Coordinates of C-alpha atoms in Angstrom, one line a residue:
M292 CA -55.0 -13.1 -12.0
P293 CA -51.7 -15.0 -12.4
E294 CA -52.1 -18.8 -12.6
R295 CA -50.4 -20.9 -9.9
T296 CA -48.0 -23.5 -11.5
S297 CA -46.3 -24.8 -8.4
D298 CA -45.6 -23.8 -4.7
G299 CA -45.0 -20.0 -4.7
V300 CA -44.7 -19.8 -8.5
Y301 CA -47.3 -18.1 -10.7
L302 CA -47.5 -17.4 -14.4
G303 CA -48.8 -14.0 -15.6
K304 CA -50.5 -14.0 -19.0
V305 CA -49.7 -11.6 -21.8
G306 CA -51.8 -8.4 -21.5
P307 CA -52.6 -5.4 -23.7
S308 CA -49.5 -3.5 -24.8
M309 CA -48.4 -0.2 -26.3
G310 CA -45.2 -1.6 -27.9
P311 CA -42.7 -4.4 -27.6
R312 CA -41.8 -3.7 -24.0
L313 CA -43.7 -5.2 -21.1
F314 CA -45.8 -2.5 -19.4
G315 CA -44.5 -1.8 -15.9
G316 CA -47.9 -1.5 -14.4
Q317 CA -48.7 -5.0 -15.6
A318 CA -45.6 -6.4 -13.9
V319 CA -46.5 -4.5 -10.6
A320 CA -50.1 -5.6 -10.7
Q321 CA -49.4 -9.3 -11.5
A322 CA -46.6 -9.5 -8.9
L323 CA -48.9 -8.0 -6.3
L324 CA -51.7 -10.5 -7.1
A325 CA -49.2 -13.4 -7.0
A326 CA -48.1 -12.3 -3.6
G327 CA -51.7 -11.9 -2.5
E328 CA -52.4 -15.5 -3.5
E329 CA -50.0 -16.6 -0.9
E330 CA -52.0 -14.8 1.8
D331 CA -54.8 -16.7 3.6
T332 CA -55.2 -14.6 6.8
G333 CA -57.3 -11.7 5.5
R334 CA -54.3 -9.4 5.3
L335 CA -54.3 -6.9 2.4
P336 CA -51.3 -5.1 0.8
H337 CA -50.6 -1.7 2.3
S338 CA -47.3 -1.0 0.5
L339 CA -45.0 -2.2 -2.2
H340 CA -41.6 -1.2 -3.5
A341 CA -40.5 -2.5 -7.0
Y342 CA -37.5 -2.2 -9.3
F343 CA -37.5 -2.7 -13.0
L344 CA -34.3 -4.5 -13.7
K345 CA -34.4 -5.3 -17.4
A346 CA -36.9 -4.5 -20.2
G347 CA -39.4 -7.4 -20.4
S348 CA -41.2 -8.5 -23.6
S349 CA -44.9 -7.7 -24.0
E350 CA -45.3 -10.8 -26.2
D351 CA -44.3 -13.4 -23.6
P352 CA -45.8 -14.5 -20.2
V353 CA -44.0 -13.7 -17.0
E354 CA -43.1 -16.2 -14.2
Y355 CA -43.5 -14.7 -10.7
R356 CA -41.7 -16.5 -7.8
V357 CA -43.0 -15.5 -4.3
T358 CA -40.9 -15.8 -1.2
S359 CA -42.2 -15.2 2.4
L360 CA -39.8 -12.9 4.3
S361 CA -41.8 -12.5 7.5
A362 CA -45.3 -13.2 8.9
G363 CA -46.7 -12.0 12.2
R364 CA -50.1 -11.5 13.7
S365 CA -50.8 -8.2 11.8
F366 CA -48.2 -7.8 9.1
A367 CA -46.5 -10.1 6.5
T368 CA -43.8 -9.3 4.0
R369 CA -43.3 -11.1 0.7
R370 CA -40.7 -10.8 -2.0
V371 CA -41.7 -11.4 -5.7
E372 CA -39.2 -11.9 -8.5
A373 CA -40.3 -11.9 -12.1
F374 CA -38.6 -13.9 -14.8
Q375 CA -38.7 -14.2 -18.6
D376 CA -36.6 -17.0 -20.2
N377 CA -35.0 -17.5 -16.7
T378 CA -33.8 -13.9 -16.8
L379 CA -34.7 -11.7 -13.7
I380 CA -36.5 -8.6 -15.1
F381 CA -38.3 -7.3 -12.0
S382 CA -38.2 -7.4 -8.2
M383 CA -40.7 -6.3 -5.6
I384 CA -41.3 -6.4 -1.9
A385 CA -44.9 -6.1 -0.7
S386 CA -46.2 -5.7 2.9
F387 CA -49.6 -6.9 4.0
Q388 CA -51.6 -5.9 7.0
L389 CA -54.8 -6.9 8.8
E390 CA -57.2 -3.9 8.9
E391 CA -57.0 -1.9 12.1
M392 CA -58.5 1.3 13.4
G393 CA -56.3 4.3 14.2
F394 CA -55.7 8.1 13.9
A395 CA -56.7 9.4 10.4
H396 CA -56.1 12.5 8.3
Q397 CA -55.5 13.4 4.7
V398 CA -54.7 16.3 2.4
A399 CA -57.4 17.5 0.1
P400 CA -57.1 17.0 -3.6
A401 CA -55.5 19.8 -5.5
F402 CA -58.2 19.8 -8.2
E403 CA -62.0 19.9 -8.1
L404 CA -63.5 16.5 -8.1
D405 CA -65.7 17.2 -11.2
I406 CA -65.6 14.4 -13.8
D407 CA -68.3 16.0 -15.9
A408 CA -66.1 19.2 -16.3
A409 CA -63.1 17.0 -17.3
R410 CA -65.2 15.1 -19.9
S411 CA -66.4 18.4 -21.3
A412 CA -62.9 19.8 -21.5
L413 CA -61.7 16.6 -23.3
D414 CA -64.6 16.9 -25.8
T415 CA -63.8 20.5 -26.5
W416 CA -60.1 19.7 -27.0
R417 CA -61.0 17.0 -29.5
E418 CA -63.3 19.3 -31.4
N419 CA -60.6 21.9 -31.7
N420 CA -58.0 19.2 -32.6
P421 CA -59.4 17.2 -35.5
K422 CA -56.4 14.8 -35.6
A423 CA -56.7 14.1 -31.9
N424 CA -58.6 10.9 -32.1
S425 CA -56.0 9.4 -34.5
A426 CA -53.0 10.5 -32.4
P427 CA -50.8 7.5 -31.7
I428 CA -50.9 7.8 -27.9
I429 CA -54.7 8.0 -27.9
E430 CA -55.0 5.1 -30.2
R431 CA -52.7 3.0 -28.1
L432 CA -54.4 3.9 -24.9
Q433 CA -57.7 2.6 -26.2
K434 CA -56.2 -0.9 -26.0
R435 CA -55.7 -0.6 -22.2
P436 CA -58.5 -1.7 -19.8
I437 CA -58.3 1.7 -18.1
E438 CA -60.4 4.6 -19.3
L439 CA -58.7 8.0 -19.0
V440 CA -60.0 11.6 -18.9
P441 CA -57.2 14.1 -18.4
L442 CA -57.8 17.5 -16.7
D443 CA -55.5 19.1 -19.3
P444 CA -55.7 17.1 -22.6
G445 CA -53.3 19.5 -24.4
A446 CA -50.5 18.6 -22.0
I447 CA -51.2 14.9 -21.7
F448 CA -52.1 14.1 -25.3
G449 CA -50.9 17.2 -27.2
S450 CA -47.6 19.1 -27.5
K451 CA -48.1 21.8 -24.9
I452 CA -45.4 22.6 -22.4
K453 CA -47.0 22.3 -19.0
A454 CA -46.1 22.6 -15.4
E455 CA -45.3 19.3 -13.7
H456 CA -48.6 19.4 -11.7
N457 CA -51.4 17.5 -13.4
G458 CA -54.4 15.2 -13.0
V459 CA -56.1 12.3 -14.8
W460 CA -59.4 10.6 -14.1
M461 CA -59.3 6.8 -14.3
R462 CA -61.6 3.9 -14.1
M463 CA -62.2 0.4 -15.6
R464 CA -63.6 0.5 -19.1
E465 CA -65.8 -2.4 -18.1
P466 CA -66.9 -3.1 -14.5
A467 CA -64.6 -5.7 -13.0
H468 CA -66.7 -6.4 -9.8
A469 CA -63.3 -7.4 -8.3
S470 CA -62.3 -8.5 -4.8
P471 CA -60.4 -6.1 -2.6
I472 CA -57.0 -7.6 -3.5
E473 CA -57.9 -7.5 -7.2
Q474 CA -59.0 -3.9 -6.9
R475 CA -55.6 -3.0 -5.5
G476 CA -54.1 -4.9 -8.4
L477 CA -56.1 -2.8 -10.8
L478 CA -55.0 0.4 -9.1
A479 CA -51.4 -0.8 -9.2
Y480 CA -51.8 -1.4 -13.0
A481 CA -53.2 2.1 -13.5
S482 CA -50.6 3.8 -11.3
D483 CA -47.9 3.4 -14.0
M484 CA -50.1 5.2 -16.6
M485 CA -49.5 9.0 -17.2
L486 CA -46.9 9.1 -14.3
L487 CA -43.4 9.0 -16.0
R488 CA -44.3 12.0 -18.2
N489 CA -44.7 14.4 -15.3
A490 CA -41.0 15.0 -15.0
L491 CA -40.9 15.6 -18.8
L492 CA -43.8 18.1 -19.1
P493 CA -41.9 21.2 -18.0
H494 CA -39.3 20.5 -20.7
G495 CA -41.7 20.0 -23.6
V496 CA -40.6 16.4 -24.0
W497 CA -42.8 13.3 -24.2
P498 CA -42.2 9.6 -23.8
G499 CA -41.5 8.0 -27.2
S500 CA -39.9 11.2 -28.5
S501 CA -36.5 10.8 -30.3
T502 CA -35.1 13.5 -28.0
V503 CA -35.3 11.4 -24.8
Q504 CA -34.6 7.9 -23.7
A505 CA -37.3 7.3 -21.0
A506 CA -38.1 4.3 -18.8
S507 CA -39.4 3.6 -15.3
L508 CA -36.6 2.7 -12.8
D509 CA -38.5 1.9 -9.7
H510 CA -42.1 2.2 -8.4
A511 CA -43.7 2.4 -4.9
I512 CA -47.3 2.4 -3.8
W513 CA -48.9 2.9 -0.4
F514 CA -52.6 1.7 -0.2
H515 CA -54.6 3.8 2.2
E516 CA -58.2 2.6 1.6
N517 CA -59.9 -0.1 -0.5
P518 CA -60.3 1.3 -4.0
D519 CA -63.3 0.5 -6.3
F520 CA -61.8 1.0 -9.8
D521 CA -65.2 0.4 -11.3
R522 CA -65.8 4.0 -10.2
W523 CA -63.9 7.1 -11.2
H524 CA -60.6 7.9 -9.4
L525 CA -58.6 11.1 -9.8
F526 CA -54.8 10.6 -10.1
V527 CA -53.2 13.9 -9.0
T528 CA -49.6 13.9 -10.0
D529 CA -46.5 16.1 -9.9
S530 CA -42.7 16.1 -10.3
P531 CA -40.8 17.9 -7.6
W532 CA -37.3 17.3 -9.1
A533 CA -35.4 16.2 -12.2
G534 CA -31.7 16.0 -12.9
H535 CA -28.7 13.8 -13.8
A536 CA -30.9 12.0 -16.5
R537 CA -33.5 11.1 -13.9
G538 CA -36.9 12.5 -12.8
L539 CA -39.0 12.0 -9.7
N540 CA -42.7 11.5 -10.2
R541 CA -45.3 11.2 -7.5
G542 CA -49.1 11.1 -7.2
H543 CA -52.2 10.5 -5.1
F544 CA -55.4 8.6 -6.0
Y545 CA -58.7 10.1 -4.8
D546 CA -62.0 8.4 -5.3
I547 CA -65.1 10.3 -6.5
D548 CA -66.0 10.9 -2.9
G549 CA -62.7 12.6 -2.1
R550 CA -61.0 9.8 -0.1
M551 CA -57.3 9.5 -0.7
V552 CA -57.0 5.7 -1.5
A553 CA -53.3 5.4 -2.5
S554 CA -50.1 7.3 -3.0
V555 CA -47.4 6.5 -5.6
T556 CA -43.8 7.5 -6.3
Q557 CA -41.6 6.6 -9.2
E558 CA -38.1 7.5 -10.4
S559 CA -37.7 7.5 -14.1
L560 CA -34.8 7.6 -16.6
M561 CA -35.0 10.7 -18.9
R562 CA -31.7 10.7 -20.7
P563 CA -31.4 13.4 -23.4
Q564 CA -30.8 12.1 -27.0
G565 CA -29.8 13.5 -30.4
E566 CA -29.6 17.3 -30.9
V567 CA -30.9 18.0 -27.4
R568 CA -28.1 16.0 -25.9
E569 CA -25.5 17.8 -28.1
R570 CA -26.8 21.2 -27.0
M571 CA -26.7 20.2 -23.4
L572 CA -23.1 19.0 -23.8
A573 CA -22.1 22.2 -25.6
A574 CA -23.7 24.3 -22.8
E575 CA -21.9 22.2 -20.2
G576 CA -18.6 22.7 -21.9
E577 CA -19.0 26.5 -22.0
R578 CA -19.6 26.5 -18.3
E579 CA -16.4 24.5 -17.5
T580 CA -13.4 26.5 -16.5
P581 CA -10.4 26.0 -18.8
Q582 CA -7.5 24.1 -17.2
D583 CA -3.9 25.6 -17.4

């Protein structure tokens, strides 16, 4: 939870990192919790829309400045701006609502809700890939507070080209016994994990590869139900489009009982680099019509 330093200003502590850049999920989660600290009416966040403006440092704390944009009987809207060294690196608007009853429906998850089968598949993949446990991505993910069990380890952790439709089981490594607003913060943190890569999977490219410059551009979450991230949630993801050095990623979180608890969308930068970029430029040149 960010620490309040003055009216509407909060300091987010340094968290676990996978490199020199600030993890986007950490910024989203801390900003959401800072905005929630300004709420005292029982409203909970139902949506947020965020933009990553500059790359932040994972080694420095982040200052979050919260501004109230509107407040009614049911809804309230707050803007949160994040700074490091007085440089604006992140901006978010979050909307809060008092719980109400209403019409309800949801689509069913695209995959079977069987965490035991997913665990077994992961164990089998590790047995067949002796170097799996020492793979850089797996080693780095162990530093995160979220435990992951992918439905297709070869696509998520390995080097297999895969369709853009995927799924990952997620929960806290250690029970947090958190409040409803904190549980939404935990889901917000997890929502930026294993999402950006969906638009890259059909192209056989992975974040961190020398063939692509990848980064999150924006992030949106809609909270449908109160999550309990001490329990397993299946994050079902896909990418319906990519082009112009950008990719669209989206996903739904389902709890172990099959409730859809949140939906997420994100646009990412996926700019080709090196030989891949040269091949694309050459192919583009061949398609162009010569000018007289």
